[in-house]
Structure formats: structure tokens, C-alpha cells
Coordinates of C-alpha atoms in Angstrom, one line a residue:
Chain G
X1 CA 31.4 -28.3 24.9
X2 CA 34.5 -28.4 22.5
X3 CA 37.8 -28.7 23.8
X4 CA 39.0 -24.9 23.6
X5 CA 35.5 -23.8 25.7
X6 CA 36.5 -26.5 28.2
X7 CA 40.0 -25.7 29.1
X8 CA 39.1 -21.5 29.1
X9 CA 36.3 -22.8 31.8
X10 CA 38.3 -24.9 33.9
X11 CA 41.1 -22.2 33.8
X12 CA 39.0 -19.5 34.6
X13 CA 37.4 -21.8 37.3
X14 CA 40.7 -22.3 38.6
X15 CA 40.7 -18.6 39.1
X16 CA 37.2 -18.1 40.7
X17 CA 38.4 -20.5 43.4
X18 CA 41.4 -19.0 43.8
X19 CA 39.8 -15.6 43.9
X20 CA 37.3 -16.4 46.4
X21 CA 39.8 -18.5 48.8
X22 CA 41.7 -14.4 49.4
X23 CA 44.1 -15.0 46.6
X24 CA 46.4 -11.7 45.3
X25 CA 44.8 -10.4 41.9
X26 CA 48.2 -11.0 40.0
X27 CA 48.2 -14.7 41.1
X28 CA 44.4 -14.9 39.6
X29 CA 45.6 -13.7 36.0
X30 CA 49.1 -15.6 36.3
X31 CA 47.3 -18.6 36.8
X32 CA 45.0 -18.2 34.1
X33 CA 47.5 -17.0 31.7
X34 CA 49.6 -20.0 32.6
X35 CA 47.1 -22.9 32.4
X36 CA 45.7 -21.9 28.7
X37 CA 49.0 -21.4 28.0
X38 CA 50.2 -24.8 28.8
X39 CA 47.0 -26.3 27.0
X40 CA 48.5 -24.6 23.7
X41 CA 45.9 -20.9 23.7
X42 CA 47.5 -18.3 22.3
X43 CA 46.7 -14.2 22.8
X44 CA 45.9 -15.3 26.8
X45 CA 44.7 -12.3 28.5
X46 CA 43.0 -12.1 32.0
X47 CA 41.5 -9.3 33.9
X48 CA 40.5 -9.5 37.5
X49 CA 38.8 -7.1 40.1
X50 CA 38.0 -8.5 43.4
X51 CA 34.5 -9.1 41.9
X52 CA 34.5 -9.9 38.3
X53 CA 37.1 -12.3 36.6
X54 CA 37.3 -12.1 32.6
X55 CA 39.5 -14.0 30.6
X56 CA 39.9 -14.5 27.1
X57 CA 42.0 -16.6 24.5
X58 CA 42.3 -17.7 20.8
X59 CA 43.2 -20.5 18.7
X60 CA 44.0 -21.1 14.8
X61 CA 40.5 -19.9 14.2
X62 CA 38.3 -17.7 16.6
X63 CA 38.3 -16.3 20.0
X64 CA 37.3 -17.4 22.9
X65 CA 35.6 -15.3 26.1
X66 CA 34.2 -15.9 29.6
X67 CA 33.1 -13.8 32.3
X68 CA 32.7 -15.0 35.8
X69 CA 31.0 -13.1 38.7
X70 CA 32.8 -13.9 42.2
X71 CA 31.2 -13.4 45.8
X72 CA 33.9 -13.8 48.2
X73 CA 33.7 -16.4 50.7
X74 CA 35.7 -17.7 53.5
X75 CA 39.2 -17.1 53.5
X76 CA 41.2 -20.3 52.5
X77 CA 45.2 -20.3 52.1
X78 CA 45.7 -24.2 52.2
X79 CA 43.3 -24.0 48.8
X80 CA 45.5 -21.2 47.4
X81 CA 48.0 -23.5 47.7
X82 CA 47.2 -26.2 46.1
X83 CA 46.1 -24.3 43.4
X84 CA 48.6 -22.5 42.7
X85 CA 50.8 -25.6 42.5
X86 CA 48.2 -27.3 40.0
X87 CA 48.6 -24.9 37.8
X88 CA 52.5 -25.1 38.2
X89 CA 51.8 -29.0 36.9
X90 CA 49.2 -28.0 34.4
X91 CA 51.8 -28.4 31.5
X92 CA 52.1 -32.4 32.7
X93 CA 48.4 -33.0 33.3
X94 CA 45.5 -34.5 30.4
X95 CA 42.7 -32.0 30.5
X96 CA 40.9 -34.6 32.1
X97 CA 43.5 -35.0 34.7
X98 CA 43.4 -31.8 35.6
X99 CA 39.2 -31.8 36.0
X100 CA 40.1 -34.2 38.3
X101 CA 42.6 -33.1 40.7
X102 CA 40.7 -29.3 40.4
X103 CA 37.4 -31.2 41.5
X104 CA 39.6 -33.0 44.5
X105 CA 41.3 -29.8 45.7
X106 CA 37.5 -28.2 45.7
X107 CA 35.9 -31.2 48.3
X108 CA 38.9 -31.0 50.7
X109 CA 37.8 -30.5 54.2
X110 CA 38.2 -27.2 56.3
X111 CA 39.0 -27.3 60.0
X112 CA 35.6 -28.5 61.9
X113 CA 33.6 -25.8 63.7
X114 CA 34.2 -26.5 66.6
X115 CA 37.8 -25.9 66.1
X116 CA 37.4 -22.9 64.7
X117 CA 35.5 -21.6 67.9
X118 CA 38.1 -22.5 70.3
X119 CA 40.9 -21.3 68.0
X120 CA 38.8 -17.9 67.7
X121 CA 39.1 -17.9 71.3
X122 CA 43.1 -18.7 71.7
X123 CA 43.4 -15.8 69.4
X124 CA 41.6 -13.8 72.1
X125 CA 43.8 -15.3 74.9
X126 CA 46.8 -15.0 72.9
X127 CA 46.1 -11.2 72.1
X128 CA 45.2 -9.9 75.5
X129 CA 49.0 -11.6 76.7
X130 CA 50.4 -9.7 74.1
X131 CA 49.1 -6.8 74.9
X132 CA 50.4 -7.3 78.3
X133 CA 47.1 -8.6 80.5
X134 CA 46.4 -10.8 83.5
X135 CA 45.6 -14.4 82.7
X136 CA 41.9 -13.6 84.2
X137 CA 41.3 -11.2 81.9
X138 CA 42.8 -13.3 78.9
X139 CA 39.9 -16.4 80.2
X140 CA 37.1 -13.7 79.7
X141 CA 38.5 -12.3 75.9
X142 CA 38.8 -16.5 75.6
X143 CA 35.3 -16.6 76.2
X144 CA 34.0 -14.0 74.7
X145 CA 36.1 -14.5 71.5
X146 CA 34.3 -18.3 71.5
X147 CA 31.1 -17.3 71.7
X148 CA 31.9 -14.1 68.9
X149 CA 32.8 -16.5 66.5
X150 CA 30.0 -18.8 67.3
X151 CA 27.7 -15.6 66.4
X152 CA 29.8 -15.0 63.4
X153 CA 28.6 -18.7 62.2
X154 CA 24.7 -17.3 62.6
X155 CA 25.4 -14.1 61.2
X156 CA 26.7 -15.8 58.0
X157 CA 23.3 -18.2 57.4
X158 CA 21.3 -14.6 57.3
X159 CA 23.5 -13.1 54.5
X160 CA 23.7 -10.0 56.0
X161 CA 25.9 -7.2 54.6
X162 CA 29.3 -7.9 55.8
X163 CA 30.1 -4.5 57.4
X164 CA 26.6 -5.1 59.7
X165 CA 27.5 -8.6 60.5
X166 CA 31.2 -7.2 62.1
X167 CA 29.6 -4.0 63.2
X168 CA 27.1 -6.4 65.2
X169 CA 30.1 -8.5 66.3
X170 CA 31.8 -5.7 67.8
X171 CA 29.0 -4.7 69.3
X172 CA 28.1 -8.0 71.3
X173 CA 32.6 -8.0 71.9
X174 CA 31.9 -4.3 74.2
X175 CA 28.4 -5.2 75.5
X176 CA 29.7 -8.9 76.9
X177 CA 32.7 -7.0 78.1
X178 CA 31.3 -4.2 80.1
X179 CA 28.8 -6.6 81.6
X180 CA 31.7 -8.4 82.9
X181 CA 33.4 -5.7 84.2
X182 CA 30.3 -4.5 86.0
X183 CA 30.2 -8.0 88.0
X184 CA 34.0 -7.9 88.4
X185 CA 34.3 -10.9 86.1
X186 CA 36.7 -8.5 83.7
X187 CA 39.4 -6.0 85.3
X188 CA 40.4 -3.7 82.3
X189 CA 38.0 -3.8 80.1
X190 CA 39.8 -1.8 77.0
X191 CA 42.4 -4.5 76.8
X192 CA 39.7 -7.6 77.0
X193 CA 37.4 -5.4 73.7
X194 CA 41.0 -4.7 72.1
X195 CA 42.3 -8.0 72.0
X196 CA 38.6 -9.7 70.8
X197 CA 38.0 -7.0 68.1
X198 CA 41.9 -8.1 66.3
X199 CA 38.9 -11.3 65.7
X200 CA 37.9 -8.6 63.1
X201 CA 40.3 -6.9 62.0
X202 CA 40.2 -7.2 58.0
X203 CA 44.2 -8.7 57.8
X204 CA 43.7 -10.8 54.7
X205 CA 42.4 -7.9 52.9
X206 CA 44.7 -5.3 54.2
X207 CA 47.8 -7.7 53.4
X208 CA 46.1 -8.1 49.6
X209 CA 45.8 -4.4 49.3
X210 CA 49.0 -3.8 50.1
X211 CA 50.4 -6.5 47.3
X212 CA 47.8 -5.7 44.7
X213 CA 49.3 -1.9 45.1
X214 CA 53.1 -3.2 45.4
X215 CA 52.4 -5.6 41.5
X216 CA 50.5 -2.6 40.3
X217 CA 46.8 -3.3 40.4
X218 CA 44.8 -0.3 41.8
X219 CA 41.6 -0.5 40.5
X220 CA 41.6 -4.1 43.4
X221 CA 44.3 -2.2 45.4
X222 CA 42.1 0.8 45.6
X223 CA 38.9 -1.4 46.5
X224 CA 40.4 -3.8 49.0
X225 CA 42.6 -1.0 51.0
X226 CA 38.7 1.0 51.2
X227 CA 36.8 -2.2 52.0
X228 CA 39.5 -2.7 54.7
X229 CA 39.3 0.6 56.0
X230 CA 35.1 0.4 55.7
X231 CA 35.1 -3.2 57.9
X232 CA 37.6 -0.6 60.8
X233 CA 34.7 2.3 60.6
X234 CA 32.1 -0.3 61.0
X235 CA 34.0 -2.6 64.3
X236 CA 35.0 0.7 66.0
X237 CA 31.3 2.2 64.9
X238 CA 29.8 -1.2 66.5
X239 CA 31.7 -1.4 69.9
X240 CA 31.8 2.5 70.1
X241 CA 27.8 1.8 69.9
X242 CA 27.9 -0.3 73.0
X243 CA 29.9 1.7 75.0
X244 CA 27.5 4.8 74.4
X245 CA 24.5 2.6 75.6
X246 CA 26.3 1.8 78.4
X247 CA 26.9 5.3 78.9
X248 CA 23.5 6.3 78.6
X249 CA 22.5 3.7 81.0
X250 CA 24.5 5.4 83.5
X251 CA 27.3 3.3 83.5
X252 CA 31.0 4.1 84.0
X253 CA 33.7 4.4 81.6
Chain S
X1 CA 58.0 -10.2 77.7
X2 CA 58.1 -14.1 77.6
X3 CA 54.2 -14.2 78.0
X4 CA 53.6 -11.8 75.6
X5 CA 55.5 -13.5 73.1
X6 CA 53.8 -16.2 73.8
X7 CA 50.7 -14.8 73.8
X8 CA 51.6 -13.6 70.5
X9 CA 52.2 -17.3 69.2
X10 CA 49.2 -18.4 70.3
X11 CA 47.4 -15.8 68.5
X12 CA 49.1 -16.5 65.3
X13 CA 48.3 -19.8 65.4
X14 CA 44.7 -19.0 66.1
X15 CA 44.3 -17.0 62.7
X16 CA 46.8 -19.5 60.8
X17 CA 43.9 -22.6 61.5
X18 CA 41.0 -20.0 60.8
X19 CA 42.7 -19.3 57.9
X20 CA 42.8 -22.9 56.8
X21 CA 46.8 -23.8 56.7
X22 CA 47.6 -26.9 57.4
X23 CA 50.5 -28.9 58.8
X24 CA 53.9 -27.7 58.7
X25 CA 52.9 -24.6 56.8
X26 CA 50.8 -23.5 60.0
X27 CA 54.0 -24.0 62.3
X28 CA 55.8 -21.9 60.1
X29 CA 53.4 -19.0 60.1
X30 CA 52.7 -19.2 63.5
X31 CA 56.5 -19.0 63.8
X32 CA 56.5 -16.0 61.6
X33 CA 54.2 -14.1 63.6
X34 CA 56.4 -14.6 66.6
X35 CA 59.1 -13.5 65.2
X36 CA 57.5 -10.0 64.2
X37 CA 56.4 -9.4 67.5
X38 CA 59.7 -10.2 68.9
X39 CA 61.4 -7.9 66.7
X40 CA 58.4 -5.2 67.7
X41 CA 59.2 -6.3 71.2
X42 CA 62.8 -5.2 71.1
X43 CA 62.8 -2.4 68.7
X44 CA 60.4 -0.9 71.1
X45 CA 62.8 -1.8 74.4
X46 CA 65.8 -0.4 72.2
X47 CA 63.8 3.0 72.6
X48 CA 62.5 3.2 68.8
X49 CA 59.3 5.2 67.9
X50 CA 56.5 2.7 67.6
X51 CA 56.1 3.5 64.0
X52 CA 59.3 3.2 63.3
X53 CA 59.7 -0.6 65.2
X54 CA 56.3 -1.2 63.4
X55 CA 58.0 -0.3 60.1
X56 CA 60.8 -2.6 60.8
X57 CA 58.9 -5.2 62.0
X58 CA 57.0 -5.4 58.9
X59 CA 60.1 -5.7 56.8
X60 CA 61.2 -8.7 59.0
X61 CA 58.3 -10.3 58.4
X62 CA 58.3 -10.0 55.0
X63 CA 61.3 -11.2 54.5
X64 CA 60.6 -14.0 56.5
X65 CA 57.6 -15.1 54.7
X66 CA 59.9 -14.5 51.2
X67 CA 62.3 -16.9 52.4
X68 CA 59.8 -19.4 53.6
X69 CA 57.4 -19.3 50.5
X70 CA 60.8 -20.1 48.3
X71 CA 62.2 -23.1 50.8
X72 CA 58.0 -24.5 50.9
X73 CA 57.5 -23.6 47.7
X74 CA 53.8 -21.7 48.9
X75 CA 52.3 -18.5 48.1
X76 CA 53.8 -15.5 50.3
X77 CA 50.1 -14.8 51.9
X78 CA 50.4 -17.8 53.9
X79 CA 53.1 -16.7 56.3
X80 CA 52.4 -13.0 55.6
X81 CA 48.8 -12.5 56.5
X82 CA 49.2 -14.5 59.7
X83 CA 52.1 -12.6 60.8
X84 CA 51.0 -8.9 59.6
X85 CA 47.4 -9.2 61.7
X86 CA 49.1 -9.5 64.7
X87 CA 50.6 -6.0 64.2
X88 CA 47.5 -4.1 62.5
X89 CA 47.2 -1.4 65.1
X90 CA 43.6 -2.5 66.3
X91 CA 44.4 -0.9 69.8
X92 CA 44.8 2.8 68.2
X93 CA 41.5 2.3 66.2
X94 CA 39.6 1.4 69.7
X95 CA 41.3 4.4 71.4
X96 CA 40.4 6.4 68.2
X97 CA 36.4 5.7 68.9
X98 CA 37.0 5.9 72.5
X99 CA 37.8 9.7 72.7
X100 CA 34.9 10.1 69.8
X101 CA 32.4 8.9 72.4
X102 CA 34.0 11.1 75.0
X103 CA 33.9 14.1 73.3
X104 CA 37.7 14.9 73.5
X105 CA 38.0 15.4 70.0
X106 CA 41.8 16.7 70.2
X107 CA 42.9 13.4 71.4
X108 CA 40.8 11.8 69.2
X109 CA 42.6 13.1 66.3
X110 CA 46.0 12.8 67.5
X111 CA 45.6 8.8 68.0
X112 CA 43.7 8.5 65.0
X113 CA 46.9 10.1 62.7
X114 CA 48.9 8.0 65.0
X115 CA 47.1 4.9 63.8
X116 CA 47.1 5.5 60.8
X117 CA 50.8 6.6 60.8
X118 CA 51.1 3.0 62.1
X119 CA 49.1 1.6 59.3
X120 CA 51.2 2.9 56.8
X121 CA 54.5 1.5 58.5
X122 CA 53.2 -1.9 58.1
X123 CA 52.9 -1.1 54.3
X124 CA 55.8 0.7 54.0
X125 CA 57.9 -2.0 55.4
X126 CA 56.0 -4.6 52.9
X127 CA 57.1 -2.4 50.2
X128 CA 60.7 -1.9 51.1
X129 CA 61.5 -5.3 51.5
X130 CA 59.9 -6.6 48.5
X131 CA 61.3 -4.2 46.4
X132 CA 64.7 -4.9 47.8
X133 CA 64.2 -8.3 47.1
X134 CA 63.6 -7.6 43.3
X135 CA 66.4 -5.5 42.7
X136 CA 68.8 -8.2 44.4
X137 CA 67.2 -11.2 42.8
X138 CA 65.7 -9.7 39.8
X139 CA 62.4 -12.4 39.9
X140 CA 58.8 -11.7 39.6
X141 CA 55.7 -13.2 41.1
X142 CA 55.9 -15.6 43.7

């Protein structure tokens, strides 16, 4: 690979991760712009949907291209981060250098699981308070937010579509929650399925619709704000689901 | 009050480690989210619509995760997202497919406009506040 087809990769690598971490579609093209800029491209252009990145430069004597398809994975805003601030240094860092640190900001560790499943459950708690419950029922949403997220890990190894996987989630949040109100375990039930479906609620992509719309991108504005609004169809859909089961079953509301 | 704002910390920090921030940075945020509610709190006390305290909650925030971002030089997401979910009106959305289920179609509607009324005041107040920020400091992109 020559030296112009290297940097447009790592650049437009740069921007995959980014991309796929929940960053804003303006900081995707900035930071592609800015890193073949600093490596001396000229005519840098990027275009970014929350799907496709394409990004394209020239030097003395041709033009250079790339297209990269993204799948979104797990949000990530410590990555965004530290991204965003390597390309702030790209204009002091070797091409080599900057492989390098790319490559190190890629391996850094998440939070372990098992963190993740108790803080999924503190944000159960910690809803249900807000929302102005008793602490018993905050220890069932606890619970049930644990074991939601736990699911949420199984879900993800099946690759199912992600409006099933939270439609299924929500479903499990109002089943578990009825059953515990039937054996007295859970007092009001609406608060305990409220505060376990904010688990959720789509807010990275609702706060990224909101700032792709405010910098002037609506062809991602347009798809996040709808994916958003899909993933609230598909959680109240799910526990709605649940609830009519448990109607059918001749339970009470 | 005091436990809810509470509650309400303890929730933000729940989505700022799922979210993967670390350190200081996740103190911050978690801070942030407090902060919004305690300003939806007491809008709400001081007798304002809950769109409207939602509105101005959302500006706070956003100003809040401005001013942060600039001191910690970080991208605006990371205290915005963790303090914004807090107030996404998950409650109304619930209520919304409750009354589906029970056939009361009315009510249905009513909360479901309300929700989305509520929706649109988080946004509104993004807007605002950004934009005010522009015009006074005339910068782009952070």
C-alpha cells in the first residue's frame, strides 16, 4: 500500500470507529477532513450516514477513494474521546505513530460484565426513586433490571434484529413484573416496568438525532430520530404484549 | 425530593459506566444528570407545565455539558447523553400503550401528544441553548 492509500485508510478507520462507538455524524467527517488534512491531502471530502462512511482525497497527481460499511455496535464515549483527541494531535504524530496509538485506543478495555449487570440494575433502583417509589419496589426493578441486561448479553450472541431483541426485553421487564406483583413481591407495578424499560430507552440515538438535525445533517438526523422512535414502538409493543397475556390469563390490571 | 434526586444520580451513573466513561469524566456526567433533574424538580414545585420545566431542564443541561466539554476538553455527548436519558419521557410512552391495551382510546391519545409534546421540549431546549451559544461565542463544532 503506498503512502496516500494508507493515511485515507487509517483516517477513514478513524472514522468507522468513531462511528460505530455513537459518535455525531459531523464529528465523523471533521475528523476525517482533519487527519488527511494534517497528513498534507488536498480536496478532503467525507460523507457519512449512520451506515456508510465515504471519504475521498487528492494529491499532486490522482484521487484517492474509500468506502466503508459500518454496523453499529456498543455504545462507547470513553473511545470517542480519545479519538477525537488523536486526531486533534494528528498534525504532531509520524503516520506510523499514529497506527500505533489508533491500534492502542482500539484494545482498551470496557467495563467487565459483571459491572455492567449490576450498574443496569442501579439504573433500575435509581429510576424507580426518581420516580418517587418505595425502596421495596426499587430492590425488585434492581433485580429485574440485572437479570434484563444479563438477557440483553444472550440476545446479542443470536444477532437478532435489534427492535426484536428490545421488544423481547420489554417483554420479559412486564412479565417478571406482574409475576411479582401477583405474589406481593412488587407493590405498583407501573412504576417498577417504567423505571426498567428507561434500560431501553434509545438516549444515545435520540441525543445524536437531535445534534445531527441542530449541525444540519438530515439524511442521519432523519434516520436516527425514526430508528429512535421505531426501538419506543417496539419496547411499548413488547411490555404492552405482556400485559395483554396477562390479561388474557385473567389477571388483573 | 432528596431521594429522588438521589435516585436520579444513581441512575445517571448507571448509564454513564454502560456507556463506557471513565474517571473523572463519569463524575461529571453523573453530576450533570443531577442537576437536570433538580432543575425538573423545582421548575415543577414552582408550578410550571411539565413541558415547559422539561424544556428548561434541557437547556440547563446543555449548557452544562457545553461548559464541561470546553473545561475537559471532551466531546459534548459524554455529559449530554447521560443527563438527557434521565428525562426522555419513558413514563408517557408506558401510559401511552397502557390505555391502547385498555381500549380507552381517548386517553390514549391525549398522553400520547402529551409525550410527544415532552419529547420535543427536550429537543427544543437542545436547540436553544446551542444556538445561543453560537451567536454569543461565534465557534463551531465541539
Amino acid at each position: 500500500m503506498n503512502k496516500q492509500d494508507r493515511i485515507l485508510h487509517l483516517a477513514t478507520l478513524t472514522g468507522f470507529y468513531l462511528l460505530e462507538s455513537g459518535g455525531e455524524t459531523y464529528r465523523v467527517e471533521d475528523t476525517i477532513c482533519r487527519i488527511l488534512q494534517n497528513y498534507g491531502m488536498k480536496e478532503v471530502s467525507a460523507f457519512t450516514s449512520p451506515t456508510v462512511i465515504i471519504s475521498s482525497c487528492m494529491d499532486d497527481e490522482r484521487s484517492y477513494s474509500k468506502v466503508l460499511r459500518v454496523n453499529r455496535s456498543k455504545a462507547n464515549l470513553q473511545r470517542i474521546d480519545l479519538l477525537n483527541q488523536l486526531s486533534r494531535d494528528s498534525d504532531k504524530l509520524s503516520v506510523d505513530e499514529f497506527e500505533a496509538r489508533l491500534q492502542h485506543i482500539i484494545q482498551q478495555p470496557t467495563y467487565p460484565a459483571w459491572i455492567e449487570i449490576a450498574c443496569a440494575g442501579i439504573i433500575a433502583l435509581g429510576f424507580t426513586l426518581f420516580f418517587g417509589g418505595k425502596v421495596w419496589d426499587a430492590l425488585a426493578a434492581f433485580v429485574i433490571g440485572c437479570f434484563v441486561y444479563a438477557l440483553h448479553g444472550v440476545l446479542v450472541k443470536h444477532a437478532l434484529n435489534p427492535f426484536v431483541k428490545v421488544a423481547i426485553q420489554s417483554f420479559v421487564i412486564a412479565f417478571l413484573a406482574m409475576v411479582g406483583y401477583k405474589y406481593h413481591i412488587v407493590m405498583d407495578y407501573n412504576l417498577v416496568i417504567i423505571s426498567t424499560i428507561m434500560l431501553l430507552v434509545p438516549g444515545l440515538a435520540i441525543t445524536n438525532a437531535i445534534k445531527d438535525f441542530l449541525s444540519g445533517d438530515l439524511v442521519s438526523g432523519t434516520t436516527r430520530g425514526f430508528e429512535a422512535f421505531l426501538i419506543a414502538i417496539f419496547v411499548a409493543l413488547g411490555s404492552g404484549m405482556a400485559l395483554t397475556i396477562w390479561l388474557r390469563l385473567g389477571g388483573r390490571l | 425530593m432528596i431521594v429522588r434526586i438521589l435516585g436520579s444520580l444513581l441512575a445517571a451513573l448507571g448509564f454513564g459506566v454502560l456507556f463506557n466513561l471513565k474517571q473523572h469524566k463519569l463524575i461529571y456526567a453523573c453530576l450533570g444528570g443531577g442537576i437536570g433533574a433538580l432543575v425538573h424538580e423545582f421548575t415543577m414545585y414552582l408550578g410550571l407545565s411539565s413541558v415547559l420545566s422539561l424544556l428548561i431542564a434541557s437547556m440547563v443541561i446543555t449548557m452544562y455539558s457545553e461548559i464541561m466539554a470546553r473545561k475537559l476538553k471532551t466531546p459534548v455527548t459524554s455529559f449530554m447523553v447521560v443527563a438527557l436519558i434521565l428525562l426522555v419521557p419513558g413514563g408517557g410512552m408506558y401510559y401511552t400503550m397502557l390505555e391502547v391495551i385498555l381500549n380507552r382510546t381517548d386517553n390514549a391519545i391525549i398522553i400520547g401528544v402529551d409525550t410527544l409534546a415532552k419529547a420535543g421540549a427536550l429537543a427544543l431546549g437542545t436547540f436553544v441553548s446551542t444556538t445561543i451559544r453560537k451567536l454569543l461565542f461565534f465557534r463551531g463544532h465541539q
